[in-house]
Amino acid sequence: MTETPSLSESATLTGERADLLRTLNKQRHFLRFTTRDLTDEQAGLRTTVSALCLGGLVKHVAAVERGWVDFILDGPSAMPDFTAMTEADFAKRADEFRLLPGETLAGVLAEYAAVAHRTDELIAALPDLDATQPLPEAPWFESGARWSARQVLLHIIAETAQHAGHADIIRESLDGAKTMG
């Protein structure tokens, strides 16, 4: 699997935006690479005591990236009211971490590619990386805090990298394959 530059990245972006795209695309590559040559069944297997599987991780990272890009564009209204979430809401959110019946690895990878393309286009076109939005109310956010578009993009990179590491452990537990090394 080769790393292909996005439309935005292959354009003439320089400086911070080019760095953000390069870093995000490298982490995306590591995550996608862990799924190489897998069947849908393998992509849905739990290989550790965690509930995580490779297909579910890709699905989750796509959902997180989509949600945070919506936040950059629309502010906290793009996010759920975390303080009012019910058990059913949390159960639905847990479905992000697994392949559901009828879902395929190819399907979640295609959705991730679409989400990534949208994010890449936003990074290239966003008028101001310093523009801020108030964070939604949630127990894990400081009350009244605001994040800039830059901070959100760095969070997406960190989230992607963290889950790429999880994916590497899952893949190695599945069949010994590694992302690196």
N, CA and C atoms as an extended XYZ file, in Angstrom:
543
Properties=species:S:1:pos:R:3:atomname:S:1:resname:S:1:resid:I:1 pbc="F F F"
N         0.859       -1.162        0.000 N   MET     1
C         0.000        0.000        0.000 CA  MET     1
C         0.910        1.231        0.000 C   MET     1
N         0.694        2.107       -0.944 N   THR     2
C         1.509        3.308       -0.998 CA  THR     2
C         0.730        4.496       -0.496 C   THR     2
N         1.469        5.472       -0.020 N   GLU     3
C         0.855        6.704        0.445 CA  GLU     3
C         0.615        7.595       -0.756 C   GLU     3
N        -0.616        7.974       -0.995 N   THR     4
C        -0.904        8.868       -2.101 CA  THR     4
C        -1.250       10.231       -1.547 C   THR     4
N        -0.655       11.271       -2.121 N   PRO     5
C        -0.958       12.605       -1.618 CA  PRO     5
C        -2.388       12.989       -1.964 C   PRO     5
N        -2.994       13.776       -1.110 N   SER     6
C        -4.339       14.266       -1.379 CA  SER     6
C        -4.266       15.329       -2.454 C   SER     6
N        -5.424       15.689       -2.983 N   LEU     7
C        -5.474       16.763       -3.972 CA  LEU     7
C        -4.868       18.033       -3.398 C   LEU     7
N        -5.193       18.334       -2.167 N   SER     8
C        -4.675       19.546       -1.535 CA  SER     8
C        -3.179       19.473       -1.345 C   SER     8
N        -2.719       18.326       -0.907 N   GLU     9
C        -1.297       18.194       -0.609 CA  GLU     9
C        -0.468       18.282       -1.878 C   GLU     9
N        -0.997       17.796       -2.991 N   SER    10
C        -0.230       17.830       -4.222 CA  SER    10
C        -0.261       19.220       -4.849 C   SER    10
N        -1.107       20.096       -4.339 N   ALA    11
C        -1.119       21.480       -4.799 CA  ALA    11
C         0.098       22.194       -4.215 C   ALA    11
N         0.082       23.485       -4.228 N   THR    12
C         1.261       24.247       -3.832 CA  THR    12
C         1.192       24.734       -2.392 C   THR    12
N         0.621       23.968       -1.510 N   LEU    13
C         0.597       24.367       -0.110 CA  LEU    13
C         2.002       24.321        0.459 C   LEU    13
N         2.285       25.278        1.310 N   THR    14
C         3.580       25.326        1.986 CA  THR    14
C         3.336       25.637        3.451 C   THR    14
N         4.410       25.613        4.211 N   GLY    15
C         4.353       26.038        5.598 CA  GLY    15
C         3.477       25.151        6.467 C   GLY    15
N         2.792       25.801        7.386 N   GLU    16
C         2.013       25.097        8.408 CA  GLU    16
C         0.952       24.179        7.812 C   GLU    16
N         0.228       24.649        6.818 N   ARG    17
C        -0.838       23.820        6.234 CA  ARG    17
C        -0.258       22.561        5.574 C   ARG    17
N         0.843       22.713        4.875 N   ALA    18
C         1.498       21.551        4.274 CA  ALA    18
C         1.976       20.595        5.359 C   ALA    18
N         2.516       21.140        6.444 N   ASP    19
C         2.970       20.300        7.560 CA  ASP    19
C         1.807       19.547        8.192 C   ASP    19
N         0.689       20.234        8.404 N   LEU    20
C        -0.494       19.580        8.974 CA  LEU    20
C        -0.965       18.442        8.075 C   LEU    20
N        -1.053       18.706        6.781 N   LEU    21
C        -1.490       17.665        5.845 CA  LEU    21
C        -0.528       16.487        5.806 C   LEU    21
N         0.770       16.764        5.732 N   ARG    22
C         1.758       15.688        5.698 CA  ARG    22
C         1.674       14.820        6.944 C   ARG    22
N         1.579       15.457        8.095 N   THR    23
C         1.540       14.712        9.348 CA  THR    23
C         0.254       13.893        9.464 C   THR    23
N        -0.862       14.500        9.142 N   LEU    24
C        -2.139       13.783        9.207 CA  LEU    24
C        -2.154       12.627        8.211 C   LEU    24
N        -1.686       12.860        6.999 N   ASN    25
C        -1.688       11.785        5.999 CA  ASN    25
C        -0.759       10.642        6.374 C   ASN    25
N         0.347       10.934        7.030 N   LYS    26
C         1.249        9.869        7.479 CA  LYS    26
C         0.556        8.994        8.531 C   LYS    26
N        -0.132        9.613        9.479 N   GLN    27
C        -0.836        8.841       10.511 CA  GLN    27
C        -2.000        8.049        9.904 C   GLN    27
N        -2.699        8.654        8.953 N   ARG    28
C        -3.774        7.925        8.258 CA  ARG    28
C        -3.200        6.697        7.548 C   ARG    28
N        -2.068        6.883        6.904 N   HIS    29
C        -1.426        5.762        6.206 CA  HIS    29
C        -1.131        4.614        7.176 C   HIS    29
N        -0.552        4.944        8.332 N   PHE    30
C        -0.250        3.892        9.306 CA  PHE    30
C        -1.524        3.143        9.708 C   PHE    30
N        -2.611        3.860        9.945 N   LEU    31
C        -3.869        3.213       10.323 CA  LEU    31
C        -4.377        2.327        9.188 C   LEU    31
N        -4.451        2.861        7.985 N   ARG    32
C        -4.942        2.068        6.848 CA  ARG    32
C        -4.050        0.860        6.585 C   ARG    32
N        -2.740        1.044        6.715 N   PHE    33
C        -1.788       -0.021        6.411 CA  PHE    33
C        -1.987       -1.240        7.313 C   PHE    33
N        -2.462       -1.030        8.521 N   THR    34
C        -2.688       -2.173        9.416 CA  THR    34
C        -3.778       -3.100        8.890 C   THR    34
N        -4.601       -2.615        7.972 N   THR    35
C        -5.711       -3.437        7.470 CA  THR    35
C        -5.378       -4.159        6.168 C   THR    35
N        -4.146       -4.028        5.682 N   ARG    36
C        -3.782       -4.621        4.398 CA  ARG    36
C        -4.010       -6.133        4.401 C   ARG    36
N        -4.561       -6.607        3.305 N   ASP    37
C        -4.729       -8.048        3.044 CA  ASP    37
C        -5.649       -8.760        4.032 C   ASP    37
N        -6.520       -8.026        4.712 N   LEU    38
C        -7.436       -8.666        5.659 CA  LEU    38
C        -8.788       -8.941        5.020 C   LEU    38
N        -9.433       -9.987        5.491 N   THR    39
C       -10.828      -10.240        5.126 CA  THR    39
C       -11.726       -9.410        6.042 C   THR    39
N       -12.990       -9.305        5.679 N   ASP    40
C       -13.939       -8.610        6.544 CA  ASP    40
C       -14.027       -9.285        7.908 C   ASP    40
N       -13.983      -10.611        7.898 N   GLU    41
C       -14.047      -11.339        9.167 CA  GLU    41
C       -12.855      -10.986       10.056 C   GLU    41
N       -11.654      -10.979        9.488 N   GLN    42
C       -10.468      -10.632       10.265 CA  GLN    42
C       -10.531       -9.190       10.766 C   GLN    42
N       -11.031       -8.287        9.930 N   ALA    43
C       -11.118       -6.870       10.311 CA  ALA    43
C       -12.106       -6.650       11.446 C   ALA    43
N       -13.001       -7.592       11.668 N   GLY    44
C       -13.982       -7.482       12.739 CA  GLY    44
C       -13.617       -8.233       14.005 C   GLY    44
N       -12.474       -8.928       14.000 N   LEU    45
C       -12.077       -9.729       15.167 CA  LEU    45
C       -11.454       -8.884       16.270 C   LEU    45
N       -11.795       -9.222       17.492 N   ARG    46
C       -11.134       -8.663       18.680 CA  ARG    46
C        -9.980       -9.592       19.007 C   ARG    46
N        -8.792       -9.028       19.103 N   THR    47
C        -7.618       -9.873       19.380 CA  THR    47
C        -7.008       -9.613       20.747 C   THR    47
N        -7.592       -8.684       21.479 N   THR    48
C        -7.127       -8.375       22.827 CA  THR    48
C        -8.350       -8.335       23.739 C   THR    48
N        -8.158       -8.061       25.007 N   VAL    49
C        -9.296       -7.968       25.924 CA  VAL    49
C       -10.149       -6.739       25.628 C   VAL    49
N        -9.619       -5.814       24.864 N   SER    50
C       -10.364       -4.624       24.454 CA  SER    50
C       -11.482       -5.010       23.481 C   SER    50
N       -12.473       -4.169       23.358 N   ALA    51
C       -13.555       -4.386       22.397 CA  ALA    51
C       -13.172       -3.913       20.998 C   ALA    51
N       -11.950       -3.414       20.820 N   LEU    52
C       -11.543       -2.836       19.552 CA  LEU    52
C       -11.217       -3.897       18.510 C   LEU    52
N       -11.563       -3.582       17.259 N   CYS    53
C       -11.154       -4.378       16.105 CA  CYS    53
C       -10.654       -3.405       15.045 C   CYS    53
N        -9.955       -3.907       14.052 N   LEU    54
C        -9.351       -3.024       13.056 CA  LEU    54
C       -10.388       -2.259       12.237 C   LEU    54
N       -11.407       -2.942       11.774 N   GLY    55
C       -12.446       -2.252       11.005 CA  GLY    55
C       -13.164       -1.213       11.843 C   GLY    55
N       -13.399       -1.522       13.095 N   GLY    56
C       -14.056       -0.582       13.995 CA  GLY    56
C       -13.191        0.635       14.280 C   GLY    56
N       -11.884        0.426       14.395 N   LEU    57
C       -10.989        1.571       14.620 CA  LEU    57
C       -11.009        2.535       13.442 C   LEU    57
N       -10.967        1.990       12.229 N   VAL    58
C       -11.031        2.848       11.044 CA  VAL    58
C       -12.361        3.595       11.032 C   VAL    58
N       -13.424        2.889       11.328 N   LYS    59
C       -14.753        3.500       11.360 CA  LYS    59
C       -14.821        4.603       12.413 C   LYS    59
N       -14.281        4.338       13.581 N   HIS    60
C       -14.284        5.329       14.661 CA  HIS    60
C       -13.466        6.567       14.294 C   HIS    60
N       -12.264        6.361       13.769 N   VAL    61
C       -11.412        7.496       13.422 CA  VAL    61
C       -12.089        8.345       12.347 C   VAL    61
N       -12.747        7.720       11.400 N   ALA    62
C       -13.479        8.480       10.378 CA  ALA    62
C       -14.595        9.306       11.019 C   ALA    62
N       -15.331        8.711       11.942 N   ALA    63
C       -16.427        9.428       12.607 CA  ALA    63
C       -15.903       10.593       13.436 C   ALA    63
N       -14.800       10.369       14.138 N   VAL    64
C       -14.206       11.434       14.958 CA  VAL    64
C       -13.720       12.575       14.070 C   VAL    64
N       -13.012       12.237       13.003 N   GLU    65
C       -12.509       13.273       12.104 CA  GLU    65
C       -13.673       14.065       11.494 C   GLU    65
N       -14.706       13.358       11.041 N   ARG    66
C       -15.887       14.024       10.477 CA  ARG    66
C       -16.510       14.969       11.504 C   ARG    66
N       -16.662       14.504       12.738 N   GLY    67
C       -17.270       15.320       13.779 CA  GLY    67
C       -16.479       16.573       14.098 C   GLY    67
N       -15.154       16.443       14.161 N   TRP    68
C       -14.331       17.603       14.481 CA  TRP    68
C       -14.266       18.596       13.317 C   TRP    68
N       -14.303       18.110       12.085 N   VAL    69
C       -14.364       19.025       10.941 CA  VAL    69
C       -15.697       19.769       10.955 C   VAL    69
N       -16.775       19.060       11.266 N   ASP    70
C       -18.073       19.734       11.409 CA  ASP    70
C       -17.999       20.804       12.496 C   ASP    70
N       -17.279       20.512       13.573 N   PHE    71
C       -17.105       21.478       14.655 CA  PHE    71
C       -16.365       22.728       14.163 C   PHE    71
N       -15.298       22.534       13.391 N   ILE    72
C       -14.573       23.691       12.845 CA  ILE    72
C       -15.528       24.570       12.048 C   ILE    72
N       -16.384       23.941       11.262 N   LEU    73
C       -17.281       24.689       10.374 CA  LEU    73
C       -18.507       25.252       11.080 C   LEU    73
N       -19.085       24.488       12.019 N   ASP    74
C       -20.384       24.847       12.586 CA  ASP    74
C       -20.383       25.088       14.089 C   ASP    74
N       -19.250       24.900       14.739 N   GLY    75
C       -19.195       25.119       16.173 CA  GLY    75
C       -19.801       23.980       16.969 C   GLY    75
N       -20.085       24.236       18.242 N   PRO    76
C       -20.532       23.161       19.137 CA  PRO    76
C       -21.870       22.544       18.745 C   PRO    76
N       -22.662       23.211       17.930 N   SER    77
C       -23.939       22.622       17.499 CA  SER    77
C       -23.722       21.376       16.646 C   SER    77
N       -22.520       21.212       16.097 N   ALA    78
C       -22.204       20.032       15.300 CA  ALA    78
C       -21.944       18.800       16.157 C   ALA    78
N       -21.788       19.012       17.461 N   MET    79
C       -21.472       17.916       18.385 CA  MET    79
C       -22.713       17.570       19.202 C   MET    79
N       -22.767       16.323       19.674 N   PRO    80
C       -23.891       15.984       20.559 CA  PRO    80
C       -23.760       16.702       21.896 C   PRO    80
N       -24.857       16.789       22.607 N   ASP    81
C       -24.835       17.309       23.977 CA  ASP    81
C       -24.388       16.156       24.863 C   ASP    81
N       -23.106       16.119       25.152 N   PHE    82
C       -22.530       14.997       25.887 CA  PHE    82
C       -23.097       14.876       27.295 C   PHE    82
N       -23.551       15.986       27.864 N   THR    83
C       -24.073       15.944       29.231 CA  THR    83
C       -25.460       15.320       29.284 C   THR    83
N       -26.118       15.189       28.123 N   ALA    84
C       -27.474       14.644       28.091 CA  ALA    84
C       -27.538       13.265       27.428 C   ALA    84
N       -26.383       12.662       27.196 N   MET    85
C       -26.385       11.363       26.516 CA  MET    85
C       -26.963       10.277       27.417 C   MET    85
N       -27.758        9.424       26.810 N   THR    86
C       -28.391        8.316       27.507 CA  THR    86
C       -27.570        7.042       27.306 C   THR    86
N       -27.963        5.989       27.998 N   GLU    87
C       -27.307        4.693       27.804 CA  GLU    87
C       -27.431        4.255       26.350 C   GLU    87
N       -28.578        4.514       25.724 N   ALA    88
C       -28.772        4.159       24.318 CA  ALA    88
C       -27.814        4.950       23.424 C   ALA    88
N       -27.600        6.212       23.743 N   ASP    89
C       -26.647        7.025       22.982 CA  ASP    89
C       -25.240        6.465       23.107 C   ASP    89
N       -24.862        6.069       24.318 N   PHE    90
C       -23.530        5.508       24.525 CA  PHE    90
C       -23.391        4.153       23.825 C   PHE    90
N       -24.462        3.361       23.805 N   ALA    91
C       -24.420        2.073       23.103 CA  ALA    91
C       -24.252        2.295       21.600 C   ALA    91
N       -24.954        3.275       21.061 N   LYS    92
C       -24.810        3.595       19.635 CA  LYS    92
C       -23.391        4.060       19.341 C   LYS    92
N       -22.845        4.859       20.216 N   ARG    93
C       -21.467        5.342       20.046 CA  ARG    93
C       -20.484        4.172       20.093 C   ARG    93
N       -20.757        3.173       20.930 N   ALA    94
C       -19.881        1.999       21.014 CA  ALA    94
C       -19.864        1.216       19.705 C   ALA    94
N       -20.956        1.310       18.925 N   ASP    95
C       -20.993        0.632       17.627 CA  ASP    95
C       -19.969        1.186       16.647 C   ASP    95
N       -19.451        2.394       16.914 N   GLU    96
C       -18.390        2.966       16.074 CA  GLU    96
C       -17.132        2.116       16.121 C   GLU    96
N       -16.954        1.340       17.163 N   PHE    97
C       -15.712        0.611       17.371 CA  PHE    97
C       -15.745       -0.818       16.856 C   PHE    97
N       -16.804       -1.183       16.148 N   ARG    98
C       -16.864       -2.549       15.617 CA  ARG    98
C       -17.532       -2.543       14.256 C   ARG    98
N       -17.259       -3.580       13.491 N   LEU    99
C       -17.952       -3.740       12.219 CA  LEU    99
C       -19.301       -4.363       12.500 C   LEU    99
N       -20.342       -3.710       12.063 N   LEU   100
C       -21.697       -4.205       12.263 CA  LEU   100
C       -22.080       -5.118       11.104 C   LEU   100
N       -23.093       -5.949       11.280 N   PRO   101
C       -23.536       -6.799       10.165 CA  PRO   101
C       -23.822       -5.948        8.924 C   PRO   101
N       -23.281       -6.406        7.801 N   GLY   102
C       -23.466       -5.692        6.546 CA  GLY   102
C       -22.368       -4.688        6.243 C   GLY   102
N       -21.555       -4.324        7.239 N   GLU   103
C       -20.444       -3.412        7.002 CA  GLU   103
C       -19.222       -4.214        6.549 C   GLU   103
N       -18.434       -3.616        5.688 N   THR   104
C       -17.236       -4.272        5.175 CA  THR   104
C       -16.019       -3.395        5.426 C   THR   104
N       -14.876       -4.023        5.420 N   LEU   105
C       -13.636       -3.275        5.552 CA  LEU   105
C       -13.496       -2.304        4.386 C   LEU   105
N       -13.781       -2.763        3.177 N   ALA   106
C       -13.690       -1.875        2.011 CA  ALA   106
C       -14.626       -0.682        2.171 C   ALA   106
N       -15.798       -0.912        2.710 N   GLY   107
C       -16.757        0.168        2.911 CA  GLY   107
C       -16.280        1.200        3.927 C   GLY   107
N       -15.734        0.741        5.057 N   VAL   108
C       -15.266        1.705        6.055 CA  VAL   108
C       -14.008        2.429        5.580 C   VAL   108
N       -13.163        1.746        4.811 N   LEU   109
C       -11.989        2.415        4.246 CA  LEU   109
C       -12.397        3.471        3.216 C   LEU   109
N       -13.406        3.177        2.423 N   ALA   110
C       -13.900        4.153        1.436 CA  ALA   110
C       -14.498        5.364        2.143 C   ALA   110
N       -15.252        5.133        3.198 N   GLU   111
C       -15.817        6.248        3.963 CA  GLU   111
C       -14.708        7.071        4.594 C   GLU   111
N       -13.697        6.418        5.114 N   TYR   112
C       -12.562        7.127        5.706 CA  TYR   112
C       -11.858        7.979        4.644 C   TYR   112
N       -11.699        7.440        3.449 N   ALA   113
C       -11.068        8.200        2.365 CA  ALA   113
C       -11.893        9.443        2.028 C   ALA   113
N       -13.206        9.326        2.021 N   ALA   114
C       -14.070       10.479        1.737 CA  ALA   114
C       -13.953       11.534        2.834 C   ALA   114
N       -13.939       11.089        4.072 N   VAL   115
C       -13.788       12.008        5.203 CA  VAL   115
C       -12.424       12.704        5.120 C   VAL   115
N       -11.379       11.934        4.828 N   ALA   116
C       -10.027       12.493        4.734 CA  ALA   116
C        -9.949       13.539        3.619 C   ALA   116
N       -10.553       13.257        2.501 N   HIS   117
C       -10.546       14.202        1.391 CA  HIS   117
C       -11.203       15.527        1.804 C   HIS   117
N       -12.324       15.434        2.473 N   ARG   118
C       -13.018       16.641        2.940 CA  ARG   118
C       -12.133       17.438        3.901 C   ARG   118
N       -11.489       16.738        4.837 N   THR   119
C       -10.605       17.412        5.788 CA  THR   119
C        -9.441       18.076        5.069 C   THR   119
N        -8.839       17.364        4.132 N   ASP   120
C        -7.709       17.918        3.390 CA  ASP   120
C        -8.114       19.180        2.636 C   ASP   120
N        -9.271       19.154        2.037 N   GLU   121
C        -9.760       20.331        1.321 CA  GLU   121
C        -9.989       21.492        2.289 C   GLU   121
N       -10.494       21.190        3.480 N   LEU   122
C       -10.714       22.234        4.474 CA  LEU   122
C        -9.384       22.847        4.918 C   LEU   122
N        -8.388       22.012        5.173 N   ILE   123
C        -7.081       22.520        5.589 CA  ILE   123
C        -6.536       23.477        4.535 C   ILE   123
N        -6.697       23.137        3.279 N   ALA   124
C        -6.183       23.984        2.205 CA  ALA   124
C        -6.967       25.287        2.072 C   ALA   124
N        -8.256       25.255        2.364 N   ALA   125
C        -9.115       26.405        2.062 CA  ALA   125
C        -9.514       27.250        3.266 C   ALA   125
N        -9.327       26.744        4.458 N   LEU   126
C        -9.787       27.471        5.644 CA  LEU   126
C        -9.135       28.847        5.709 C   LEU   126
N        -9.945       29.901        5.835 N   PRO   127
C        -9.373       31.245        5.827 CA  PRO   127
C        -8.439       31.537        7.004 C   PRO   127
N        -8.706       30.931        8.166 N   ASP   128
C        -7.941       31.327        9.353 CA  ASP   128
C        -7.829       30.150       10.322 C   ASP   128
N        -6.633       29.634       10.490 N   LEU   129
C        -6.419       28.529       11.431 CA  LEU   129
C        -6.565       28.980       12.880 C   LEU   129
N        -6.553       30.287       13.117 N   ASP   130
C        -6.712       30.820       14.466 CA  ASP   130
C        -8.168       31.014       14.874 C   ASP   130
N        -9.107       30.862       13.934 N   ALA   131
C       -10.525       31.032       14.253 CA  ALA   131
C       -10.921       30.006       15.317 C   ALA   131
N       -11.658       30.446       16.337 N   THR   132
C       -12.020       29.557       17.442 CA  THR   132
C       -13.525       29.315       17.496 C   THR   132
N       -13.856       28.238       18.157 N   GLN   133
C       -15.236       27.865       18.459 CA  GLN   133
C       -15.269       27.453       19.929 C   GLN   133
N       -16.373       27.728       20.618 N   PRO   134
C       -16.484       27.229       21.994 CA  PRO   134
C       -16.687       25.716       21.984 C   PRO   134
N       -15.982       25.041       22.868 N   LEU   135
C       -16.165       23.588       22.974 CA  LEU   135
C       -17.555       23.280       23.524 C   LEU   135
N       -18.129       22.152       23.118 N   PRO   136
C       -19.420       21.775       23.683 CA  PRO   136
C       -19.276       21.410       25.159 C   PRO   136
N       -20.374       21.443       25.863 N   GLU   137
C       -20.341       21.012       27.262 CA  GLU   137
C       -20.109       19.510       27.313 C   GLU   137
N       -19.113       19.132       28.065 N   ALA   138
C       -18.790       17.716       28.256 CA  ALA   138
C       -17.915       17.611       29.492 C   ALA   138
N       -18.023       16.514       30.226 N   PRO   139
C       -17.224       16.362       31.446 CA  PRO   139
C       -15.724       16.388       31.193 C   PRO   139
N       -15.284       16.085       29.976 N   TRP   140
C       -13.856       16.013       29.680 CA  TRP   140
C       -13.296       17.301       29.078 C   TRP   140
N       -14.147       18.317       28.876 N   PHE   141
C       -13.677       19.613       28.394 CA  PHE   141
C       -13.761       20.637       29.518 C   PHE   141
N       -12.781       21.541       29.545 N   GLU   142
C       -12.810       22.643       30.489 CA  GLU   142
C       -14.009       23.538       30.143 C   GLU   142
N       -14.795       23.858       31.124 N   SER   143
C       -15.974       24.689       30.904 CA  SER   143
C       -15.568       26.044       30.332 C   SER   143
N       -16.245       26.449       29.271 N   GLY   144
C       -15.995       27.742       28.658 CA  GLY   144
C       -14.784       27.796       27.730 C   GLY   144
N       -14.100       26.675       27.529 N   ALA   145
C       -12.906       26.657       26.679 CA  ALA   145
C       -13.278       26.809       25.208 C   ALA   145
N       -12.340       27.339       24.457 N   ARG   146
C       -12.479       27.488       23.006 CA  ARG   146
C       -11.273       26.823       22.349 C   ARG   146
N       -11.493       26.227       21.194 N   TRP   147
C       -10.397       25.656       20.424 CA  TRP   147
C       -10.330       26.326       19.065 C   TRP   147
N        -9.105       26.598       18.629 N   SER   148
C        -8.895       27.113       17.283 CA  SER   148
C        -8.989       25.955       16.285 C   SER   148
N        -9.144       26.307       15.027 N   ALA   149
C        -9.129       25.278       13.979 CA  ALA   149
C        -7.819       24.501       14.038 C   ALA   149
N        -6.725       25.212       14.271 N   ARG   150
C        -5.412       24.566       14.390 CA  ARG   150
C        -5.416       23.534       15.513 C   ARG   150
N        -5.951       23.899       16.666 N   GLN   151
C        -5.977       22.983       17.805 CA  GLN   151
C        -6.833       21.756       17.495 C   GLN   151
N        -7.943       21.972       16.801 N   VAL   152
C        -8.791       20.845       16.410 CA  VAL   152
C        -8.037       19.925       15.452 C   VAL   152
N        -7.337       20.485       14.484 N   LEU   153
C        -6.581       19.666       13.537 CA  LEU   153
C        -5.467       18.900       14.235 C   LEU   153
N        -4.807       19.523       15.193 N   LEU   154
C        -3.788       18.810       15.971 CA  LEU   154
C        -4.421       17.684       16.791 C   LEU   154
N        -5.630       17.916       17.290 N   HIS   155
C        -6.345       16.866       18.023 CA  HIS   155
C        -6.683       15.691       17.089 C   HIS   155
N        -7.104       15.988       15.870 N   ILE   156
C        -7.394       14.925       14.892 CA  ILE   156
C        -6.127       14.116       14.613 C   ILE   156
N        -5.001       14.803       14.460 N   ILE   157
C        -3.735       14.103       14.231 CA  ILE   157
C        -3.400       13.202       15.419 C   ILE   157
N        -3.531       13.737       16.630 N   ALA   158
C        -3.222       12.948       17.833 CA  ALA   158
C        -4.154       11.747       17.950 C   ALA   158
N        -5.435       11.949       17.702 N   GLU   159
C        -6.416       10.860       17.776 CA  GLU   159
C        -6.081        9.780       16.747 C   GLU   159
N        -5.748       10.201       15.550 N   THR   160
C        -5.410        9.242       14.489 CA  THR   160
C        -4.154        8.455       14.857 C   THR   160
N        -3.140        9.156       15.360 N   ALA   161
C        -1.894        8.481       15.750 CA  ALA   161
C        -2.129        7.493       16.887 C   ALA   161
N        -2.914        7.899       17.872 N   GLN   162
C        -3.195        7.015       19.002 CA  GLN   162
C        -3.873        5.737       18.520 C   GLN   162
N        -4.866        5.894       17.663 N   HIS   163
C        -5.591        4.715       17.196 CA  HIS   163
C        -4.792        3.900       16.186 C   HIS   163
N        -3.868        4.531       15.468 N   ALA   164
C        -2.972        3.762       14.604 CA  ALA   164
C        -2.102        2.836       15.455 C   ALA   164
N        -1.689        3.323       16.625 N   GLY   165
C        -0.939        2.477       17.550 CA  GLY   165
C        -1.772        1.324       18.079 C   GLY   165
N        -3.030        1.621       18.429 N   HIS   166
C        -3.931        0.542       18.854 CA  HIS   166
C        -4.062       -0.496       17.731 C   HIS   166
N        -4.240        0.004       16.508 N   ALA   167
C        -4.428       -0.899       15.364 CA  ALA   167
C        -3.208       -1.789       15.161 C   ALA   167
N        -2.030       -1.242       15.364 N   ASP   168
C        -0.806       -2.018       15.198 CA  ASP   168
C        -0.768       -3.182       16.190 C   ASP   168
N        -1.171       -2.919       17.419 N   ILE   169
C        -1.204       -3.987       18.428 CA  ILE   169
C        -2.232       -5.048       18.054 C   ILE   169
N        -3.407       -4.612       17.624 N   ILE   170
C        -4.455       -5.552       17.230 CA  ILE   170
C        -3.984       -6.412       16.063 C   ILE   170
N        -3.376       -5.774       15.057 N   ARG   171
C        -2.918       -6.529       13.884 CA  ARG   171
C        -1.836       -7.522       14.261 C   ARG   171
N        -0.876       -7.102       15.077 N   GLU   172
C         0.181       -8.018       15.476 CA  GLU   172
C        -0.388       -9.195       16.255 C   GLU   172
N        -1.409       -8.936       17.069 N   SER   173
C        -2.062      -10.022       17.814 CA  SER   173
C        -2.861      -10.934       16.891 C   SER   173
N        -3.335      -10.399       15.797 N   LEU   174
C        -4.139      -11.171       14.855 CA  LEU   174
C        -3.295      -12.171       14.065 C   LEU   174
N        -2.214      -11.687       13.460 N   ASP   175
C        -1.449      -12.581       12.594 CA  ASP   175
C         0.054      -12.300       12.570 C   ASP   175
N         0.516      -11.479       13.497 N   GLY   176
C         1.942      -11.195       13.575 CA  GLY   176
C         2.430      -10.086       12.657 C   GLY   176
N         1.571       -9.600       11.755 N   ALA   177
C         1.979       -8.515       10.863 CA  ALA   177
C         2.146       -7.225       11.649 C   ALA   177
N         3.085       -6.401       11.194 N   LYS   178
C         3.360       -5.141       11.871 CA  LYS   178
C         3.246       -3.997       10.870 C   LYS   178
N         2.957       -2.816       11.402 N   THR   179
C         2.927       -1.635       10.554 CA  THR   179
C         4.339       -1.234       10.185 C   THR   179
N         5.229       -1.290       11.147 N   MET   180
C         6.629       -0.915       10.921 CA  MET   180
C         7.521       -1.992       11.533 C   MET   180
N         8.710       -2.118       10.983 N   GLY   181
C         9.690       -3.004       11.592 CA  GLY   181
C         9.639       -4.421       11.148 C   GLY   181
